[in-house]
């Protein structure tokens, strides 16, 4: 039996080859969990086209809410060709009835505990419609199938050492999707890091930890980082701001090769932090945290969100200057999105503020899917665009790169220059995230035609 695992995306792929920074870990992780008797292939739509004329027997599609229209489009086309089509991912978990209208079977929750059984049922012709995954214990997880990546990712080595986050931010799906906080054995993580069959030196050098909050368990992270020191790798992850208060941990991060940390700063409004249930963030500490990482030469990447109830058009655009003031090297800018399964969605639904006429393509962090409190949806979108234009203007980008030159060591500087140049070039050419594919989608626009079609029509 042959299986194609597709990570759906409204992609930038058109002709030739596209590239991206990091692949999602889902596809290559599922491929590693697939019993050896099956043939498996992984397709990341963000860098390659899918093929409807595949000889695979089973099509497994994983997707987030923003890519649901594309996933449903693919599922319909594959089912017409007689394929068994299954689905999983956050959107499927929270929209089960909707997904079952398009797929033969769905996986709800984490797939590790049901994946092998699902494939066995496919082979025997006794497929169930719903497979309820349980939280896995993270023990004896295989090395992801990096060999199935097509070479179009700048940092292909993604690793998950932990799963879960103790915080309960109102806009985040992690607490309900990945309950608790679980750890992989350090020796298994090190084995993943030692995989070196990548074509380019930087791909062999850099590790991206695909963790919700890697540094929560201090004894564990210290053990892991101590074991990483002899490997002489560069690594990146996301963590909470409070790590900047732990001087010993920061020194160990530097010694083990840390070149970048992503923080979810989100906002400069104390009221908005309260609304988001993110009171662990202290605005007065932002710059101190950034400075503490810069002292070790570590690149600071930070997420900022537009659209909280206390935001105004002016405060949104002003964020561009404030993130310069605190010294963030690479900002990631998004619009507040009420994903199903989150307290934010439940709150806005009760307040009748979900825009029902806007499809799932609006749920990608770069469109407006709800009624803001202090402005119209159109004004929020325009304000976010203006923030994007200002933050990634040539002037602001050069200021950040110049600041990085003064504070960051080689690997961290490389990341800062690459990311700022990438986003600045997008702004200068008028292409916004999601590569402009969904920012202007109206409710009647169809999914992108990012399919290498068979001769017959879909």
Short mmCIF file of C-alpha atoms in Angstrom, two decimals:
data_model
loop_
_atom_site.label_atom_id
_atom_site.label_comp_id
_atom_site.label_asym_id
_atom_site.label_seq_id
_atom_site.Cartn_x
_atom_site.Cartn_y
_atom_site.Cartn_z
CA UNK A 1 0.00 0.00 0.00
CA UNK A 2 1.26 3.47 -0.91
CA UNK A 3 0.57 6.58 1.15
CA UNK A 4 0.94 10.24 0.21
CA UNK A 5 1.07 12.57 3.22
CA UNK A 6 0.18 16.12 2.17
CA UNK A 7 0.73 19.18 4.35
CA UNK A 8 -1.85 21.50 2.82
CA UNK A 9 -1.02 25.12 2.17
CA UNK A 10 -2.29 27.93 -0.02
CA UNK A 11 1.15 28.00 -1.41
CA UNK A 12 3.56 30.20 -3.23
CA UNK A 13 4.51 27.33 -5.56
CA UNK A 14 3.80 28.21 -9.18
CA UNK A 15 6.65 27.26 -11.47
CA UNK A 16 10.06 25.87 -10.77
CA UNK A 17 10.97 25.47 -7.11
CA UNK A 18 9.88 27.51 -4.13
CA UNK A 19 11.76 27.65 -0.85
CA UNK A 20 10.75 28.19 2.75
CA UNK A 21 12.56 28.45 6.05
CA UNK A 22 11.28 25.45 8.02
CA UNK A 23 9.03 22.47 7.20
CA UNK A 24 6.20 21.56 9.58
CA UNK A 25 7.23 18.46 11.51
CA UNK A 26 3.89 16.66 11.06
CA UNK A 27 4.49 15.05 7.67
CA UNK A 28 7.97 13.69 8.26
CA UNK A 29 6.97 12.58 11.77
CA UNK A 30 3.97 10.61 10.49
CA UNK A 31 6.16 9.11 7.79
CA UNK A 32 8.56 7.91 10.48
CA UNK A 33 5.66 6.30 12.35
CA UNK A 34 4.48 4.49 9.21
CA UNK A 35 5.18 0.72 9.31
CA UNK A 36 8.02 -0.29 6.99
CA UNK A 37 5.79 -2.51 4.84
CA UNK A 38 4.11 0.59 3.38
CA UNK A 39 5.56 3.03 0.86
CA UNK A 40 5.25 6.63 1.98
CA UNK A 41 5.79 10.01 0.37
CA UNK A 42 5.53 13.49 1.93
CA UNK A 43 4.42 16.58 -0.02
CA UNK A 44 4.67 20.06 1.49
CA UNK A 45 2.39 22.25 -0.59
CA UNK A 46 4.22 25.39 0.46
CA UNK A 47 7.21 24.39 -1.68
CA UNK A 48 5.90 21.87 -4.20
CA UNK A 49 2.81 21.02 -6.20
CA UNK A 50 0.63 18.03 -5.48
CA UNK A 51 -0.19 15.55 -8.25
CA UNK A 52 -3.70 14.26 -8.70
CA UNK A 53 -2.47 11.39 -10.87
CA UNK A 54 -0.47 9.83 -8.02
CA UNK A 55 -0.40 6.05 -7.73
CA UNK A 56 -0.85 6.26 -3.95
CA UNK A 57 -3.70 4.26 -2.45
CA UNK A 58 -4.16 6.51 0.58
CA UNK A 59 -3.99 10.29 0.74
CA UNK A 60 -3.47 11.73 4.24
CA UNK A 61 -3.91 15.50 4.50
CA UNK A 62 -2.95 17.59 7.53
CA UNK A 63 -3.99 21.23 7.67
CA UNK A 64 -4.70 24.29 9.76
CA UNK A 65 -7.95 26.25 9.54
CA UNK A 66 -6.66 28.79 7.04
CA UNK A 67 -5.92 26.01 4.56
CA UNK A 68 -9.19 24.09 5.01
CA UNK A 69 -10.63 25.20 1.63
CA UNK A 70 -7.50 23.92 -0.12
CA UNK A 71 -7.62 20.64 1.82
CA UNK A 72 -11.30 20.12 0.98
CA UNK A 73 -10.58 20.94 -2.66
CA UNK A 74 -7.85 18.30 -2.73
CA UNK A 75 -9.96 15.73 -0.89
CA UNK A 76 -12.80 16.10 -3.40
CA UNK A 77 -10.44 15.73 -6.36
CA UNK A 78 -8.71 12.66 -4.92
CA UNK A 79 -11.97 10.94 -3.97
CA UNK A 80 -13.15 11.35 -7.57
CA UNK A 81 -10.09 9.33 -8.52
CA UNK A 82 -10.96 6.53 -6.12
CA UNK A 83 -8.42 7.30 -3.40
CA UNK A 84 -8.94 6.73 0.30
CA UNK A 85 -8.65 10.21 1.79
CA UNK A 86 -8.02 10.82 5.49
CA UNK A 87 -7.35 13.98 7.47
CA UNK A 88 -5.97 15.26 10.73
CA UNK A 89 -4.75 18.44 12.34
CA UNK A 90 -6.11 21.17 14.62
CA UNK A 91 -8.96 22.15 12.32
CA UNK A 92 -10.20 18.59 11.97
CA UNK A 93 -10.18 18.11 15.74
CA UNK A 94 -12.53 21.06 16.25
CA UNK A 95 -14.64 20.74 13.08
CA UNK A 96 -15.22 16.99 12.91
CA UNK A 97 -18.63 16.93 11.23
CA UNK A 98 -17.51 19.41 8.61
CA UNK A 99 -14.36 17.42 7.83
CA UNK A 100 -16.26 14.13 7.57
CA UNK A 101 -18.24 15.59 4.68
CA UNK A 102 -15.01 15.55 2.64
CA UNK A 103 -12.88 12.73 4.06
CA UNK A 104 -13.32 8.99 4.44
CA UNK A 105 -11.80 9.09 7.92
CA UNK A 106 -10.40 11.66 10.33
CA UNK A 107 -7.93 11.59 13.21
CA UNK A 108 -9.00 13.62 16.22
CA UNK A 109 -6.25 14.76 18.57
CA UNK A 110 -2.72 13.36 18.43
CA UNK A 111 -2.10 10.77 15.72
CA UNK A 112 0.74 8.73 17.24
CA UNK A 113 -1.50 6.29 19.11
CA UNK A 114 -3.81 5.50 16.17
CA UNK A 115 -1.75 5.95 12.98
CA UNK A 116 -0.59 2.35 12.58
CA UNK A 117 -4.08 1.01 13.32
CA UNK A 118 -5.65 3.38 10.81
CA UNK A 119 -3.30 2.21 8.05
CA UNK A 120 -3.95 -1.42 8.93
CA UNK A 121 -7.69 -0.80 8.70
CA UNK A 122 -7.19 0.86 5.30
CA UNK A 123 -5.34 -2.19 4.06
CA UNK A 124 -7.99 -4.60 5.38
CA UNK A 125 -10.92 -2.55 4.08
CA UNK A 126 -12.45 -1.91 7.49
CA UNK A 127 -11.72 1.80 7.88
CA UNK A 128 -13.61 3.61 10.64
CA UNK A 129 -14.73 7.20 10.17
CA UNK A 130 -13.20 8.63 13.36
CA UNK A 131 -9.96 7.68 15.09
CA UNK A 132 -9.63 9.26 18.52
CA UNK A 133 -5.97 9.82 19.30
CA UNK A 134 -4.74 10.03 22.87
CA UNK A 135 -1.84 12.11 24.22
CA UNK A 136 1.30 10.10 23.56
CA UNK A 137 4.01 9.68 26.18
CA UNK A 138 6.80 10.99 23.87
CA UNK A 139 8.93 7.91 24.56
CA UNK A 140 10.71 6.05 21.75
CA UNK A 141 9.60 8.45 19.04
CA UNK A 142 11.46 7.77 15.79
CA UNK A 143 13.73 10.17 13.96
CA UNK A 144 11.64 12.18 11.48
CA UNK A 145 11.98 11.11 7.84
CA UNK A 146 14.22 13.97 6.77
CA UNK A 147 15.14 11.93 3.71
CA UNK A 148 11.64 12.55 2.33
CA UNK A 149 12.09 16.33 2.27
CA UNK A 150 12.62 17.64 -1.23
CA UNK A 151 15.53 19.94 -0.34
CA UNK A 152 13.58 23.21 -0.53
CA UNK A 153 13.79 24.17 3.13
CA UNK A 154 16.47 26.44 4.53
CA UNK A 155 16.38 24.64 7.90
CA UNK A 156 15.09 21.10 7.27
CA UNK A 157 16.09 19.60 10.64
CA UNK A 158 13.02 20.21 12.80
CA UNK A 159 12.88 18.36 16.11
CA UNK A 160 10.35 18.14 18.90
CA UNK A 161 11.83 17.58 22.35
CA UNK A 162 8.78 18.54 24.41
CA UNK A 163 5.09 18.98 23.85
CA UNK A 164 2.64 21.29 25.60
CA UNK A 165 2.68 24.63 27.38
CA UNK A 166 1.55 25.48 30.94
CA UNK A 167 0.12 28.85 29.91
CA UNK A 168 -3.45 29.32 28.69
CA UNK A 169 -3.40 32.28 26.30
CA UNK A 170 -6.93 32.93 25.07
CA UNK A 171 -6.03 32.81 21.36
CA UNK A 172 -3.91 29.65 21.48
CA UNK A 173 -5.00 26.10 20.61
CA UNK A 174 -2.03 24.39 22.30
CA UNK A 175 -3.56 23.85 25.79
CA UNK A 176 -6.50 21.87 24.40
CA UNK A 177 -4.62 20.15 21.56
CA UNK A 178 -1.51 19.17 23.53
CA UNK A 179 -2.59 18.81 27.16
CA UNK A 180 -0.01 18.69 29.92
CA UNK A 181 3.71 19.02 29.39
CA UNK A 182 5.63 16.00 28.12
CA UNK A 183 9.32 15.31 27.57
CA UNK A 184 11.27 13.09 25.21
CA UNK A 185 14.33 11.29 26.56
CA UNK A 186 17.38 13.47 25.99
CA UNK A 187 19.29 10.64 24.31
CA UNK A 188 16.56 10.28 21.67
CA UNK A 189 16.61 14.01 20.95
CA UNK A 190 20.39 13.93 20.59
CA UNK A 191 20.04 11.06 18.13
CA UNK A 192 17.79 13.26 15.97
CA UNK A 193 20.27 16.12 16.16
CA UNK A 194 23.06 13.84 15.00
CA UNK A 195 21.26 13.12 11.71
CA UNK A 196 23.47 14.84 9.14
CA UNK A 197 22.40 13.61 5.70
CA UNK A 198 21.60 17.05 4.34
CA UNK A 199 23.19 18.47 1.18
CA UNK A 200 24.30 21.88 2.48
CA UNK A 201 26.50 22.81 5.42
CA UNK A 202 23.96 25.15 7.01
CA UNK A 203 21.30 22.43 6.85
CA UNK A 204 23.67 20.16 8.73
CA UNK A 205 24.55 22.94 11.15
CA UNK A 206 21.16 24.32 12.21
CA UNK A 207 18.46 22.71 14.39
CA UNK A 208 14.94 24.11 14.79
CA UNK A 209 13.10 22.86 17.88
CA UNK A 210 9.41 22.58 16.94
CA UNK A 211 8.29 22.90 20.57
CA UNK A 212 5.45 24.85 22.11
CA UNK A 213 7.66 26.12 24.94
CA UNK A 214 10.99 24.31 25.13
CA UNK A 215 12.45 25.78 28.32
CA UNK A 216 9.59 25.23 30.79
CA UNK A 217 11.20 22.28 32.60
CA UNK A 218 14.52 23.74 33.77
CA UNK A 219 16.25 20.49 34.85
CA UNK A 220 15.34 18.89 31.51
CA UNK A 221 16.47 21.77 29.31
CA UNK A 222 19.77 22.02 31.20
CA UNK A 223 20.40 18.31 30.66
CA UNK A 224 19.56 18.62 26.97
CA UNK A 225 21.74 21.67 26.40
CA UNK A 226 24.70 20.13 28.22
CA UNK A 227 24.43 17.14 25.89
CA UNK A 228 24.30 19.44 22.86
CA UNK A 229 27.52 21.34 23.59
CA UNK A 230 29.87 18.74 22.02
CA UNK A 231 27.72 18.61 18.86
CA UNK A 232 28.59 22.23 17.97
CA UNK A 233 25.24 22.96 16.32
CA UNK A 234 23.29 26.18 15.96
CA UNK A 235 19.73 26.01 17.22
CA UNK A 236 16.50 28.02 17.51
CA UNK A 237 13.22 27.60 19.37
CA UNK A 238 10.41 29.47 21.07
CA UNK A 239 10.24 30.13 24.79
CA UNK A 240 8.72 32.39 27.43
CA UNK A 241 10.19 35.76 28.34
CA UNK A 242 11.04 34.59 31.84
CA UNK A 243 14.09 32.68 30.60
CA UNK A 244 15.89 36.02 30.36
CA UNK A 245 15.92 36.17 34.18
CA UNK A 246 17.86 32.90 34.39
CA UNK A 247 21.46 33.97 33.79
CA UNK A 248 22.85 30.45 34.10
CA UNK A 249 20.38 29.10 31.56
CA UNK A 250 21.20 31.91 29.13
CA UNK A 251 24.91 31.15 29.43
CA UNK A 252 24.20 27.47 28.80
CA UNK A 253 22.06 28.35 25.78
CA UNK A 254 24.94 30.34 24.35
CA UNK A 255 27.44 27.55 25.04
CA UNK A 256 25.20 24.96 23.35
CA UNK A 257 24.85 27.03 20.18
CA UNK A 258 21.58 28.94 20.54
CA UNK A 259 21.30 31.53 17.77
CA UNK A 260 17.63 32.49 18.00
CA UNK A 261 14.68 32.58 20.39
CA UNK A 262 11.09 33.41 19.48
CA UNK A 263 9.03 35.20 22.12
CA UNK A 264 5.30 35.78 21.93
CA UNK A 265 5.38 39.41 23.06
CA UNK A 266 2.03 40.06 21.32
CA UNK A 267 1.26 43.62 22.46
CA UNK A 268 2.44 46.70 24.33
CA UNK A 269 -0.94 47.08 26.06
CA UNK A 270 -1.31 45.82 29.63
CA UNK A 271 -5.07 45.65 29.14
CA UNK A 272 -4.69 43.52 26.02
CA UNK A 273 -2.32 41.15 27.82
CA UNK A 274 -4.99 40.74 30.47
CA UNK A 275 -7.69 40.08 27.88
CA UNK A 276 -5.43 37.48 26.26
CA UNK A 277 -4.78 35.83 29.64
CA UNK A 278 -1.08 36.44 29.07
CA UNK A 279 -0.30 38.21 32.31
CA UNK A 280 3.07 36.45 32.52
CA UNK A 281 4.32 39.06 30.02
CA UNK A 282 5.51 42.25 31.71
CA UNK A 283 5.81 45.20 29.34
CA UNK A 284 8.46 46.92 31.44
CA UNK A 285 10.61 43.80 31.11
CA UNK A 286 10.55 43.51 27.30
CA UNK A 287 13.73 45.48 26.64
CA UNK A 288 15.59 43.88 29.55
CA UNK A 289 14.78 40.44 28.15
CA UNK A 290 15.93 41.40 24.65
CA UNK A 291 19.14 42.92 26.04
CA UNK A 292 19.87 39.79 28.08
CA UNK A 293 19.76 37.64 24.94
CA UNK A 294 21.75 40.14 22.90
CA UNK A 295 24.42 40.02 25.59
CA UNK A 296 24.89 36.35 24.56
CA UNK A 297 24.71 37.15 20.83
CA UNK A 298 21.30 35.51 20.42
CA UNK A 299 18.80 36.75 17.80
CA UNK A 300 15.43 37.79 19.24
CA UNK A 301 12.39 36.97 17.10
CA UNK A 302 9.08 38.17 18.50
CA UNK A 303 5.43 37.84 17.62
CA UNK A 304 3.09 40.85 17.67
CA UNK A 305 -0.68 40.72 17.20
CA UNK A 306 -3.03 43.40 15.85
CA UNK A 307 -6.72 43.49 16.74
CA UNK A 308 -7.10 43.22 20.50
CA UNK A 309 -10.08 45.08 21.93
CA UNK A 310 -7.88 47.86 23.30
CA UNK A 311 -6.06 48.40 19.99
CA UNK A 312 -6.67 51.46 17.85
CA UNK A 313 -5.49 52.06 14.28
CA UNK A 314 -2.84 54.40 15.66
CA UNK A 315 -1.54 52.01 18.34
CA UNK A 316 -1.24 49.22 15.77
CA UNK A 317 0.96 51.25 13.42
CA UNK A 318 2.99 52.61 16.36
CA UNK A 319 4.10 49.07 17.19
CA UNK A 320 6.63 49.34 14.35
CA UNK A 321 8.52 52.03 16.26
CA UNK A 322 8.15 50.37 19.65
CA UNK A 323 9.61 47.07 18.51
CA UNK A 324 12.61 49.03 17.25
CA UNK A 325 12.92 50.69 20.67
CA UNK A 326 13.14 47.38 22.51
CA UNK A 327 15.60 45.97 19.98
CA UNK A 328 13.71 43.03 18.44
CA UNK A 329 15.78 41.61 15.58
CA UNK A 330 12.97 39.95 13.60
CA UNK A 331 9.31 40.80 14.20
CA UNK A 332 6.51 38.44 13.18
CA UNK A 333 3.29 40.39 12.64
CA UNK A 334 -0.17 38.85 12.58
CA UNK A 335 -3.84 39.68 13.05
CA UNK A 336 -5.73 38.26 16.02
CA UNK A 337 -7.49 35.13 14.79
CA UNK A 338 -10.28 33.32 16.69
CA UNK A 339 -9.40 29.70 15.98
CA UNK A 340 -12.04 27.17 16.94
CA UNK A 341 -11.29 25.45 20.22
CA UNK A 342 -9.88 28.57 21.86
CA UNK A 343 -11.38 30.74 24.62
CA UNK A 344 -11.12 33.67 22.20
CA UNK A 345 -13.41 31.97 19.69
CA UNK A 346 -15.92 31.07 22.39
CA UNK A 347 -15.93 34.64 23.69
CA UNK A 348 -16.40 36.26 20.28
CA UNK A 349 -19.08 33.75 19.33
CA UNK A 350 -21.06 34.60 22.47
CA UNK A 351 -20.69 38.29 21.61
CA UNK A 352 -21.89 37.61 18.04
CA UNK A 353 -18.63 39.02 16.67
CA UNK A 354 -17.56 36.12 14.44
CA UNK A 355 -17.93 37.12 10.78
CA UNK A 356 -19.98 34.20 9.48
CA UNK A 357 -19.72 35.34 5.87
CA UNK A 358 -15.95 34.84 5.86
CA UNK A 359 -14.67 31.37 5.08
CA UNK A 360 -11.80 29.49 6.67
CA UNK A 361 -9.34 31.11 4.27
CA UNK A 362 -9.58 34.16 6.53
CA UNK A 363 -8.29 32.15 9.51
CA UNK A 364 -4.58 32.43 8.75
CA UNK A 365 -3.35 35.29 10.91
CA UNK A 366 -3.30 37.78 8.03
CA UNK A 367 -7.00 38.45 7.49
CA UNK A 368 -9.83 39.60 9.74
CA UNK A 369 -12.42 36.99 10.72
CA UNK A 370 -14.22 38.88 13.50
CA UNK A 371 -15.64 42.31 14.34
CA UNK A 372 -12.99 44.36 16.20
CA UNK A 373 -14.05 46.45 19.18
CA UNK A 374 -12.69 49.88 18.21
CA UNK A 375 -12.66 49.78 14.41
CA UNK A 376 -14.19 48.05 11.43
CA UNK A 377 -12.72 44.83 10.01
CA UNK A 378 -11.58 46.81 6.98
CA UNK A 379 -9.81 49.37 9.16
CA UNK A 380 -8.06 46.64 11.14
CA UNK A 381 -6.81 45.04 7.94
CA UNK A 382 -5.61 48.38 6.59
CA UNK A 383 -3.93 49.26 9.91
CA UNK A 384 -2.13 45.93 9.93
CA UNK A 385 -0.98 46.52 6.37
CA UNK A 386 0.35 49.92 7.38
CA UNK A 387 2.15 48.32 10.32
CA UNK A 388 3.66 45.78 7.95
CA UNK A 389 4.74 48.48 5.50
CA UNK A 390 6.39 50.51 8.24
CA UNK A 391 7.99 47.63 10.15
CA UNK A 392 9.50 46.13 7.01
CA UNK A 393 10.29 49.36 5.23
CA UNK A 394 13.82 49.61 3.93
CA UNK A 395 14.67 52.09 6.70
CA UNK A 396 13.37 49.96 9.57
CA UNK A 397 14.88 46.78 8.15
CA UNK A 398 18.30 48.39 7.82
CA UNK A 399 18.05 49.72 11.38
CA UNK A 400 17.35 46.23 12.70
CA UNK A 401 20.15 44.68 10.66
CA UNK A 402 22.57 47.38 11.84
CA UNK A 403 21.53 46.70 15.42
CA UNK A 404 22.06 42.98 14.83
CA UNK A 405 25.55 43.63 13.48
CA UNK A 406 26.47 45.20 16.80
CA UNK A 407 25.04 42.50 19.06
CA UNK A 408 24.74 39.12 17.38
CA UNK A 409 27.25 36.40 16.72
CA UNK A 410 27.65 34.84 13.29
CA UNK A 411 24.80 32.32 13.16
CA UNK A 412 22.33 34.68 14.83
CA UNK A 413 23.37 37.53 12.56
CA UNK A 414 22.87 35.30 9.54
CA UNK A 415 19.30 34.54 10.63
CA UNK A 416 18.52 38.20 11.27
CA UNK A 417 19.87 39.36 7.92
CA UNK A 418 18.11 36.57 5.99
CA UNK A 419 14.72 37.04 7.64
CA UNK A 420 14.72 40.83 7.52
CA UNK A 421 15.83 40.80 3.90
CA UNK A 422 13.13 38.27 3.04
CA UNK A 423 10.30 40.24 4.63
CA UNK A 424 11.62 43.60 3.43
CA UNK A 425 11.72 42.30 -0.14
CA UNK A 426 8.13 41.11 0.21
CA UNK A 427 7.05 44.53 1.43
CA UNK A 428 8.94 46.36 -1.32
CA UNK A 429 7.32 44.19 -4.00
CA UNK A 430 3.86 44.45 -2.43
CA UNK A 431 3.65 40.78 -1.40
CA UNK A 432 2.34 40.30 2.10
CA UNK A 433 2.13 37.12 4.14
CA UNK A 434 0.76 34.40 3.16
CA UNK A 435 2.72 35.48 0.04
CA UNK A 436 -0.30 37.62 -0.85
CA UNK A 437 -2.28 34.49 -1.66
CA UNK A 438 -5.04 35.02 0.87
CA UNK A 439 -4.83 38.59 2.10
CA UNK A 440 -7.33 39.80 -0.50
CA UNK A 441 -9.51 36.70 -0.73
CA UNK A 442 -13.19 37.47 -0.83
CA UNK A 443 -15.79 34.99 0.30
CA UNK A 444 -16.42 33.82 -3.27
CA UNK A 445 -12.81 33.33 -4.32
CA UNK A 446 -11.76 29.74 -4.94
CA UNK A 447 -8.67 28.04 -3.51
CA UNK A 448 -5.44 28.57 -5.39
CA UNK A 449 -4.77 26.30 -8.32
CA UNK A 450 -1.56 24.94 -6.87
CA UNK A 451 -2.01 21.47 -8.32
CA UNK A 452 0.02 19.79 -11.03
CA UNK A 453 -3.10 18.43 -12.63
CA UNK A 454 -3.55 15.19 -14.47
CA UNK A 455 -4.68 15.45 -18.12
CA UNK A 456 -8.30 14.90 -17.09
CA UNK A 457 -10.16 17.70 -15.31
CA UNK A 458 -10.45 17.73 -11.55
#
